[in-house]
JSON list of C-alpha atoms in Angstrom, two decimals:
[
{"chain": "A", "resi": 1, "resn": "TYR", "atom": "CA", "xyz": [-1.89, 10.62, 11.25]},
{"chain": "A", "resi": 2, "resn": "ASP", "atom": "CA", "xyz": [-4.12, 12.29, 8.64]},
{"chain": "A", "resi": 3, "resn": "ALA", "atom": "CA", "xyz": [-3.44, 9.57, 6.08]},
{"chain": "A", "resi": 4, "resn": "ILE", "atom": "CA", "xyz": [-6.12, 8.35, 3.68]},
{"chain": "A", "resi": 5, "resn": "TYR", "atom": "CA", "xyz": [-6.32, 5.66, 1.02]},
{"chain": "A", "resi": 6, "resn": "ASN", "atom": "CA", "xyz": [-9.97, 6.08, 0.05]},
{"chain": "A", "resi": 7, "resn": "GLY", "atom": "CA", "xyz": [-11.68, 9.40, -0.55]},
{"chain": "A", "resi": 8, "resn": "PRO", "atom": "CA", "xyz": [-14.76, 10.90, 1.09]},
{"chain": "A", "resi": 9, "resn": "LYS", "atom": "CA", "xyz": [-17.99, 9.23, 0.06]},
{"chain": "A", "resi": 10, "resn": "SER", "atom": "CA", "xyz": [-21.54, 10.53, 0.16]},
{"chain": "A", "resi": 11, "resn": "PRO", "atom": "CA", "xyz": [-24.71, 8.49, -0.25]},
{"chain": "A", "resi": 12, "resn": "ASN", "atom": "CA", "xyz": [-25.82, 10.21, -3.45]},
{"chain": "A", "resi": 13, "resn": "VAL", "atom": "CA", "xyz": [-22.49, 10.70, -5.26]},
{"chain": "A", "resi": 14, "resn": "LYS", "atom": "CA", "xyz": [-20.09, 8.13, -6.66]},
{"chain": "A", "resi": 15, "resn": "SER", "atom": "CA", "xyz": [-16.82, 10.05, -6.34]},
{"chain": "A", "resi": 16, "resn": "LEU", "atom": "CA", "xyz": [-13.43, 9.29, -7.80]},
{"chain": "A", "resi": 17, "resn": "TYR", "atom": "CA", "xyz": [-10.12, 11.07, -7.22]},
{"chain": "A", "resi": 18, "resn": "LEU", "atom": "CA", "xyz": [-7.68, 10.89, -10.13]},
{"chain": "A", "resi": 19, "resn": "THR", "atom": "CA", "xyz": [-4.01, 11.16, -9.13]},
{"chain": "A", "resi": 20, "resn": "PHE", "atom": "CA", "xyz": [-0.79, 11.00, -11.12]},
{"chain": "A", "resi": 21, "resn": "ASP", "atom": "CA", "xyz": [2.69, 10.36, -9.77]},
{"chain": "A", "resi": 22, "resn": "GLU", "atom": "CA", "xyz": [5.35, 12.43, -11.55]},
{"chain": "A", "resi": 23, "resn": "GLY", "atom": "CA", "xyz": [8.91, 11.45, -10.73]},
{"chain": "A", "resi": 24, "resn": "TYR", "atom": "CA", "xyz": [10.21, 12.46, -14.15]},
{"chain": "A", "resi": 25, "resn": "GLU", "atom": "CA", "xyz": [8.77, 13.50, -17.50]},
{"chain": "A", "resi": 26, "resn": "ASN", "atom": "CA", "xyz": [8.45, 10.87, -20.22]},
{"chain": "A", "resi": 27, "resn": "GLY", "atom": "CA", "xyz": [6.78, 13.05, -22.83]},
{"chain": "A", "resi": 28, "resn": "TYR", "atom": "CA", "xyz": [3.13, 12.27, -22.08]},
{"chain": "A", "resi": 29, "resn": "THR", "atom": "CA", "xyz": [1.97, 14.77, -19.46]},
{"chain": "A", "resi": 30, "resn": "GLU", "atom": "CA", "xyz": [1.07, 17.50, -21.93]},
{"chain": "A", "resi": 31, "resn": "GLN", "atom": "CA", "xyz": [-1.20, 15.02, -23.77]},
{"chain": "A", "resi": 32, "resn": "ILE", "atom": "CA", "xyz": [-2.71, 13.96, -20.44]},
{"chain": "A", "resi": 33, "resn": "LEU", "atom": "CA", "xyz": [-3.38, 17.60, -19.60]},
{"chain": "A", "resi": 34, "resn": "ASP", "atom": "CA", "xyz": [-5.02, 18.07, -23.02]},
{"chain": "A", "resi": 35, "resn": "VAL", "atom": "CA", "xyz": [-7.42, 15.19, -22.32]},
{"chain": "A", "resi": 36, "resn": "LEU", "atom": "CA", "xyz": [-8.19, 16.42, -18.80]},
{"chain": "A", "resi": 37, "resn": "LYS", "atom": "CA", "xyz": [-8.93, 19.88, -20.18]},
{"chain": "A", "resi": 38, "resn": "GLU", "atom": "CA", "xyz": [-11.15, 18.51, -22.94]},
{"chain": "A", "resi": 39, "resn": "LYS", "atom": "CA", "xyz": [-13.08, 16.33, -20.48]},
{"chain": "A", "resi": 40, "resn": "ASN", "atom": "CA", "xyz": [-13.14, 18.99, -17.72]},
{"chain": "A", "resi": 41, "resn": "VAL", "atom": "CA", "xyz": [-11.50, 16.71, -15.15]},
{"chain": "A", "resi": 42, "resn": "LYS", "atom": "CA", "xyz": [-9.28, 18.00, -12.37]},
{"chain": "A", "resi": 43, "resn": "ALA", "atom": "CA", "xyz": [-6.55, 15.77, -10.97]},
{"chain": "A", "resi": 44, "resn": "ILE", "atom": "CA", "xyz": [-3.79, 15.77, -8.37]},
{"chain": "A", "resi": 45, "resn": "PHE", "atom": "CA", "xyz": [-0.23, 15.59, -9.70]},
{"chain": "A", "resi": 46, "resn": "PHE", "atom": "CA", "xyz": [2.34, 14.48, -7.13]},
{"chain": "A", "resi": 47, "resn": "VAL", "atom": "CA", "xyz": [5.71, 15.89, -8.22]},
{"chain": "A", "resi": 48, "resn": "THR", "atom": "CA", "xyz": [9.33, 15.54, -7.18]},
{"chain": "A", "resi": 49, "resn": "SER", "atom": "CA", "xyz": [11.87, 18.37, -7.06]},
{"chain": "A", "resi": 50, "resn": "HIS", "atom": "CA", "xyz": [13.43, 16.91, -10.20]},
{"chain": "A", "resi": 51, "resn": "TYR", "atom": "CA", "xyz": [10.11, 17.22, -12.01]},
{"chain": "A", "resi": 52, "resn": "ILE", "atom": "CA", "xyz": [9.68, 20.89, -11.05]},
{"chain": "A", "resi": 53, "resn": "THR", "atom": "CA", "xyz": [13.25, 21.67, -12.12]},
{"chain": "A", "resi": 54, "resn": "TYR", "atom": "CA", "xyz": [13.11, 19.94, -15.50]},
{"chain": "A", "resi": 55, "resn": "SER", "atom": "CA", "xyz": [9.43, 20.48, -16.42]},
{"chain": "A", "resi": 56, "resn": "PRO", "atom": "CA", "xyz": [8.60, 23.96, -15.08]},
{"chain": "A", "resi": 57, "resn": "ASP", "atom": "CA", "xyz": [6.24, 24.90, -17.92]},
{"chain": "A", "resi": 58, "resn": "THR", "atom": "CA", "xyz": [4.23, 21.72, -17.42]},
{"chain": "A", "resi": 59, "resn": "VAL", "atom": "CA", "xyz": [3.95, 22.37, -13.67]},
{"chain": "A", "resi": 60, "resn": "LYS", "atom": "CA", "xyz": [2.79, 25.94, -14.36]},
{"chain": "A", "resi": 61, "resn": "ARG", "atom": "CA", "xyz": [0.21, 24.59, -16.79]},
{"chain": "A", "resi": 62, "resn": "MET", "atom": "CA", "xyz": [-1.09, 22.13, -14.18]},
{"chain": "A", "resi": 63, "resn": "VAL", "atom": "CA", "xyz": [-1.61, 25.00, -11.74]},
{"chain": "A", "resi": 64, "resn": "ASP", "atom": "CA", "xyz": [-3.06, 27.37, -14.35]},
{"chain": "A", "resi": 65, "resn": "GLU", "atom": "CA", "xyz": [-5.60, 24.74, -15.43]},
{"chain": "A", "resi": 66, "resn": "GLY", "atom": "CA", "xyz": [-6.85, 24.17, -11.88]},
{"chain": "A", "resi": 67, "resn": "HIS", "atom": "CA", "xyz": [-5.16, 20.92, -10.95]},
{"chain": "A", "resi": 68, "resn": "ILE", "atom": "CA", "xyz": [-3.60, 20.31, -7.55]},
{"chain": "A", "resi": 69, "resn": "VAL", "atom": "CA", "xyz": [0.18, 19.98, -7.64]},
{"chain": "A", "resi": 70, "resn": "ALA", "atom": "CA", "xyz": [1.35, 18.22, -4.51]},
{"chain": "A", "resi": 71, "resn": "ASN", "atom": "CA", "xyz": [4.45, 16.75, -2.89]},
{"chain": "A", "resi": 72, "resn": "HIS", "atom": "CA", "xyz": [6.21, 13.52, -3.91]},
{"chain": "A", "resi": 73, "resn": "THR", "atom": "CA", "xyz": [9.58, 14.35, -2.23]},
{"chain": "A", "resi": 74, "resn": "ASN", "atom": "CA", "xyz": [12.93, 15.63, -3.30]},
{"chain": "A", "resi": 75, "resn": "HIS", "atom": "CA", "xyz": [14.76, 12.34, -3.99]},
{"chain": "A", "resi": 76, "resn": "HIS", "atom": "CA", "xyz": [11.93, 9.73, -4.13]},
{"chain": "A", "resi": 77, "resn": "TYR", "atom": "CA", "xyz": [13.38, 7.90, -1.12]},
{"chain": "A", "resi": 78, "resn": "SER", "atom": "CA", "xyz": [11.47, 5.36, 0.92]},
{"chain": "A", "resi": 79, "resn": "MET", "atom": "CA", "xyz": [10.46, 7.75, 3.69]},
{"chain": "A", "resi": 80, "resn": "PRO", "atom": "CA", "xyz": [10.85, 5.29, 6.60]},
{"chain": "A", "resi": 81, "resn": "SER", "atom": "CA", "xyz": [14.53, 5.04, 5.60]},
{"chain": "A", "resi": 82, "resn": "VAL", "atom": "CA", "xyz": [15.11, 8.74, 6.38]},
{"chain": "A", "resi": 83, "resn": "THR", "atom": "CA", "xyz": [13.27, 8.99, 9.72]},
{"chain": "A", "resi": 84, "resn": "TYR", "atom": "CA", "xyz": [16.63, 8.73, 11.52]},
{"chain": "A", "resi": 85, "resn": "SER", "atom": "CA", "xyz": [16.96, 12.50, 11.06]},
{"chain": "A", "resi": 86, "resn": "THR", "atom": "CA", "xyz": [14.10, 14.98, 11.34]},
{"chain": "A", "resi": 87, "resn": "ASP", "atom": "CA", "xyz": [16.15, 17.49, 9.32]},
{"chain": "A", "resi": 88, "resn": "VAL", "atom": "CA", "xyz": [16.80, 15.04, 6.46]},
{"chain": "A", "resi": 89, "resn": "PHE", "atom": "CA", "xyz": [13.18, 13.90, 6.52]},
{"chain": "A", "resi": 90, "resn": "ASN", "atom": "CA", "xyz": [11.74, 17.43, 6.54]},
{"chain": "A", "resi": 91, "resn": "LYS", "atom": "CA", "xyz": [14.07, 18.58, 3.76]},
{"chain": "A", "resi": 92, "resn": "GLU", "atom": "CA", "xyz": [12.62, 15.88, 1.48]},
{"chain": "A", "resi": 93, "resn": "LEU", "atom": "CA", "xyz": [9.31, 17.76, 1.62]},
{"chain": "A", "resi": 94, "resn": "THR", "atom": "CA", "xyz": [10.39, 21.37, 2.17]},
{"chain": "A", "resi": 95, "resn": "ASP", "atom": "CA", "xyz": [12.75, 21.34, -0.85]},
{"chain": "A", "resi": 96, "resn": "VAL", "atom": "CA", "xyz": [9.80, 20.54, -3.10]},
{"chain": "A", "resi": 97, "resn": "GLU", "atom": "CA", "xyz": [7.68, 23.23, -1.44]},
{"chain": "A", "resi": 98, "resn": "ASP", "atom": "CA", "xyz": [10.43, 25.80, -1.93]},
{"chain": "A", "resi": 99, "resn": "LYS", "atom": "CA", "xyz": [10.94, 24.96, -5.62]},
{"chain": "A", "resi": 100, "resn": "PHE", "atom": "CA", "xyz": [7.19, 25.06, -6.22]},
{"chain": "A", "resi": 101, "resn": "LYS", "atom": "CA", "xyz": [6.83, 28.46, -4.53]},
{"chain": "A", "resi": 102, "resn": "GLU", "atom": "CA", "xyz": [9.83, 29.83, -6.42]},
{"chain": "A", "resi": 103, "resn": "LEU", "atom": "CA", "xyz": [8.28, 28.69, -9.72]},
{"chain": "A", "resi": 104, "resn": "THR", "atom": "CA", "xyz": [4.61, 29.60, -9.15]},
{"chain": "A", "resi": 105, "resn": "GLY", "atom": "CA", "xyz": [4.62, 32.19, -6.36]},
{"chain": "A", "resi": 106, "resn": "LYS", "atom": "CA", "xyz": [2.11, 29.98, -4.53]},
{"chain": "A", "resi": 107, "resn": "ASP", "atom": "CA", "xyz": [2.28, 27.74, -1.48]},
{"chain": "A", "resi": 108, "resn": "MET", "atom": "CA", "xyz": [2.18, 24.04, -2.33]},
{"chain": "A", "resi": 109, "resn": "PRO", "atom": "CA", "xyz": [-1.01, 22.35, -1.08]},
{"chain": "A", "resi": 110, "resn": "LYS", "atom": "CA", "xyz": [-0.28, 20.13, 1.91]},
{"chain": "A", "resi": 111, "resn": "PHE", "atom": "CA", "xyz": [-0.94, 16.77, 0.28]},
{"chain": "A", "resi": 112, "resn": "PHE", "atom": "CA", "xyz": [1.82, 14.14, 0.21]},
{"chain": "A", "resi": 113, "resn": "ARG", "atom": "CA", "xyz": [2.20, 10.90, -1.74]},
{"chain": "A", "resi": 114, "resn": "PRO", "atom": "CA", "xyz": [4.89, 8.67, -0.22]},
{"chain": "A", "resi": 115, "resn": "PRO", "atom": "CA", "xyz": [7.26, 7.25, -2.84]},
{"chain": "A", "resi": 116, "resn": "MET", "atom": "CA", "xyz": [6.48, 3.60, -3.57]},
{"chain": "A", "resi": 117, "resn": "GLY", "atom": "CA", "xyz": [3.74, 3.81, -0.92]},
{"chain": "A", "resi": 118, "resn": "LYS", "atom": "CA", "xyz": [6.31, 3.01, 1.76]},
{"chain": "A", "resi": 119, "resn": "TYR", "atom": "CA", "xyz": [5.58, 4.28, 5.25]},
{"chain": "A", "resi": 120, "resn": "SER", "atom": "CA", "xyz": [6.03, 3.65, 8.96]},
{"chain": "A", "resi": 121, "resn": "VAL", "atom": "CA", "xyz": [4.20, 5.05, 11.96]},
{"chain": "A", "resi": 122, "resn": "ASN", "atom": "CA", "xyz": [7.18, 7.37, 12.45]},
{"chain": "A", "resi": 123, "resn": "SER", "atom": "CA", "xyz": [7.16, 8.61, 8.83]},
{"chain": "A", "resi": 124, "resn": "LEU", "atom": "CA", "xyz": [3.39, 9.22, 8.98]},
{"chain": "A", "resi": 125, "resn": "LYS", "atom": "CA", "xyz": [3.84, 11.17, 12.23]},
{"chain": "A", "resi": 126, "resn": "LYS", "atom": "CA", "xyz": [6.68, 13.28, 10.81]},
{"chain": "A", "resi": 127, "resn": "THR", "atom": "CA", "xyz": [4.62, 14.02, 7.69]},
{"chain": "A", "resi": 128, "resn": "LYS", "atom": "CA", "xyz": [1.66, 15.11, 9.83]},
{"chain": "A", "resi": 129, "resn": "ASP", "atom": "CA", "xyz": [3.98, 17.26, 11.96]},
{"chain": "A", "resi": 130, "resn": "LEU", "atom": "CA", "xyz": [4.78, 19.21, 8.77]},
{"chain": "A", "resi": 131, "resn": "GLY", "atom": "CA", "xyz": [1.05, 19.86, 8.28]},
{"chain": "A", "resi": 132, "resn": "TYR", "atom": "CA", "xyz": [0.55, 17.31, 5.49]},
{"chain": "A", "resi": 133, "resn": "LYS", "atom": "CA", "xyz": [-2.18, 14.81, 4.75]},
{"chain": "A", "resi": 134, "resn": "THR", "atom": "CA", "xyz": [-0.65, 11.61, 3.39]},
{"chain": "A", "resi": 135, "resn": "ILE", "atom": "CA", "xyz": [-2.57, 10.43, 0.33]},
{"chain": "A", "resi": 136, "resn": "PHE", "atom": "CA", "xyz": [-2.23, 6.75, -0.55]},
{"chain": "A", "resi": 137, "resn": "TRP", "atom": "CA", "xyz": [-4.51, 5.07, -3.09]},
{"chain": "A", "resi": 138, "resn": "SER", "atom": "CA", "xyz": [-7.22, 2.45, -3.30]},
{"chain": "A", "resi": 139, "resn": "PHE", "atom": "CA", "xyz": [-6.52, 1.56, -6.92]},
{"chain": "A", "resi": 140, "resn": "ALA", "atom": "CA", "xyz": [-3.25, 1.18, -8.80]},
{"chain": "A", "resi": 141, "resn": "TYR", "atom": "CA", "xyz": [-1.89, -1.25, -11.34]},
{"chain": "A", "resi": 142, "resn": "LYS", "atom": "CA", "xyz": [1.47, -2.15, -12.87]},
{"chain": "A", "resi": 143, "resn": "ASP", "atom": "CA", "xyz": [1.74, 0.73, -15.32]},
{"chain": "A", "resi": 144, "resn": "TRP", "atom": "CA", "xyz": [5.08, 2.36, -14.51]},
{"chain": "A", "resi": 145, "resn": "ILE", "atom": "CA", "xyz": [7.50, 0.05, -16.34]},
{"chain": "A", "resi": 146, "resn": "ILE", "atom": "CA", "xyz": [8.01, 1.96, -19.57]},
{"chain": "A", "resi": 147, "resn": "ASP", "atom": "CA", "xyz": [9.50, -1.00, -21.45]},
{"chain": "A", "resi": 148, "resn": "ASN", "atom": "CA", "xyz": [6.71, -3.38, -20.43]},
{"chain": "A", "resi": 149, "resn": "GLN", "atom": "CA", "xyz": [3.43, -1.53, -20.95]},
{"chain": "A", "resi": 150, "resn": "PRO", "atom": "CA", "xyz": [0.08, -3.30, -20.73]},
{"chain": "A", "resi": 151, "resn": "SER", "atom": "CA", "xyz": [-2.07, -3.36, -23.85]},
{"chain": "A", "resi": 152, "resn": "GLU", "atom": "CA", "xyz": [-4.72, -0.67, -24.19]},
{"chain": "A", "resi": 153, "resn": "GLU", "atom": "CA", "xyz": [-7.47, -3.29, -23.81]},
{"chain": "A", "resi": 154, "resn": "GLU", "atom": "CA", "xyz": [-5.91, -4.69, -20.61]},
{"chain": "A", "resi": 155, "resn": "ALA", "atom": "CA", "xyz": [-5.48, -1.21, -19.16]},
{"chain": "A", "resi": 156, "resn": "ILE", "atom": "CA", "xyz": [-9.06, -0.11, -19.87]},
{"chain": "A", "resi": 157, "resn": "LYS", "atom": "CA", "xyz": [-10.45, -3.30, -18.34]},
{"chain": "A", "resi": 158, "resn": "LYS", "atom": "CA", "xyz": [-8.16, -3.16, -15.29]},
{"chain": "A", "resi": 159, "resn": "ILE", "atom": "CA", "xyz": [-8.85, 0.51, -14.58]},
{"chain": "A", "resi": 160, "resn": "THR", "atom": "CA", "xyz": [-12.61, 0.48, -15.14]},
{"chain": "A", "resi": 161, "resn": "ASN", "atom": "CA", "xyz": [-13.01, -2.74, -13.12]},
{"chain": "A", "resi": 162, "resn": "GLY", "atom": "CA", "xyz": [-11.01, -1.24, -10.24]},
{"chain": "A", "resi": 163, "resn": "VAL", "atom": "CA", "xyz": [-13.19, 1.83, -9.73]},
{"chain": "A", "resi": 164, "resn": "HIS", "atom": "CA", "xyz": [-15.33, 2.04, -6.58]},
{"chain": "A", "resi": 165, "resn": "PRO", "atom": "CA", "xyz": [-17.00, 4.86, -4.62]},
{"chain": "A", "resi": 166, "resn": "GLY", "atom": "CA", "xyz": [-14.36, 7.11, -3.06]},
{"chain": "A", "resi": 167, "resn": "CYS", "atom": "CA", "xyz": [-11.67, 5.57, -5.27]},
{"chain": "A", "resi": 168, "resn": "ILE", "atom": "CA", "xyz": [-8.30, 7.29, -5.12]},
{"chain": "A", "resi": 169, "resn": "MET", "atom": "CA", "xyz": [-6.84, 6.20, -8.43]},
{"chain": "A", "resi": 170, "resn": "LEU", "atom": "CA", "xyz": [-3.08, 6.19, -8.88]},
{"chain": "A", "resi": 171, "resn": "ILE", "atom": "CA", "xyz": [-1.81, 6.11, -12.42]},
{"chain": "A", "resi": 172, "resn": "HIS", "atom": "CA", "xyz": [1.64, 7.01, -13.68]},
{"chain": "A", "resi": 173, "resn": "ALA", "atom": "CA", "xyz": [2.09, 9.71, -16.29]},
{"chain": "A", "resi": 174, "resn": "VAL", "atom": "CA", "xyz": [5.19, 7.96, -17.70]},
{"chain": "A", "resi": 175, "resn": "SER", "atom": "CA", "xyz": [2.87, 5.29, -19.15]},
{"chain": "A", "resi": 176, "resn": "LYS", "atom": "CA", "xyz": [2.27, 5.43, -22.89]},
{"chain": "A", "resi": 177, "resn": "THR", "atom": "CA", "xyz": [-0.75, 3.16, -22.43]},
{"chain": "A", "resi": 178, "resn": "ASN", "atom": "CA", "xyz": [-2.36, 5.36, -19.75]},
{"chain": "A", "resi": 179, "resn": "THR", "atom": "CA", "xyz": [-2.02, 8.35, -22.04]},
{"chain": "A", "resi": 180, "resn": "ALA", "atom": "CA", "xyz": [-3.62, 6.49, -24.94]},
{"chain": "A", "resi": 181, "resn": "VAL", "atom": "CA", "xyz": [-6.60, 5.19, -22.93]},
{"chain": "A", "resi": 182, "resn": "LEU", "atom": "CA", "xyz": [-7.27, 8.14, -20.60]},
{"chain": "A", "resi": 183, "resn": "LYS", "atom": "CA", "xyz": [-10.06, 9.67, -22.66]},
{"chain": "A", "resi": 184, "resn": "THR", "atom": "CA", "xyz": [-11.87, 6.33, -23.03]},
{"chain": "A", "resi": 185, "resn": "VAL", "atom": "CA", "xyz": [-11.42, 5.53, -19.34]},
{"chain": "A", "resi": 186, "resn": "ILE", "atom": "CA", "xyz": [-12.85, 8.90, -18.27]},
{"chain": "A", "resi": 187, "resn": "GLU", "atom": "CA", "xyz": [-15.83, 8.47, -20.59]},
{"chain": "A", "resi": 188, "resn": "GLN", "atom": "CA", "xyz": [-16.54, 4.91, -19.35]},
{"chain": "A", "resi": 189, "resn": "ILE", "atom": "CA", "xyz": [-16.19, 5.84, -15.68]},
{"chain": "A", "resi": 190, "resn": "ARG", "atom": "CA", "xyz": [-18.53, 8.81, -16.13]},
{"chain": "A", "resi": 191, "resn": "ALA", "atom": "CA", "xyz": [-21.00, 6.59, -17.97]},
{"chain": "A", "resi": 192, "resn": "ASP", "atom": "CA", "xyz": [-21.03, 4.41, -14.83]},
{"chain": "A", "resi": 193, "resn": "GLY", "atom": "CA", "xyz": [-22.20, 7.42, -12.83]},
{"chain": "A", "resi": 194, "resn": "TYR", "atom": "CA", "xyz": [-18.94, 8.61, -11.27]},
{"chain": "A", "resi": 195, "resn": "GLU", "atom": "CA", "xyz": [-17.93, 12.21, -10.66]},
{"chain": "A", "resi": 196, "resn": "PHE", "atom": "CA", "xyz": [-14.26, 13.19, -10.75]}
]
């Protein structure tokens, strides 16, 4: 069903795909974008309708700076729970597309990150029927609880130890720790021979 959890690999390149899930803005994305710009790293930002509505300037900046802005649904539902209705299911994705096009004048790239990583064969099929590739991840860690953030040392160790060729890395932009360590993490991963 055109779903992947590990990115393309080639024998001579250690590749890594940096992705951020953006359900809502917690005040860190602009700093993240600053680091990505400084380090010349492009990422994929999976956004909800809510995010586009309440952070339009940040979404425009993502696009203007060459990042991919992709679909993370309208309401952040578990997608298998809405497969009972093709219309309800499709609207979860098309609402985001419509808001993105209204804001940027561009079509949203057809990449989809299922909320919470929840899926069923039916939800994967319905996503593919809309022309999307479902993008899971091969690395994530518990970084999304804003009141219980890991230490910077823990985060750096966890992230750099989790990298592997073709890694699709999921980190959450609501994390204060991720924002603080991003520059160091990028530098360490590059020093290990990876290309973003």
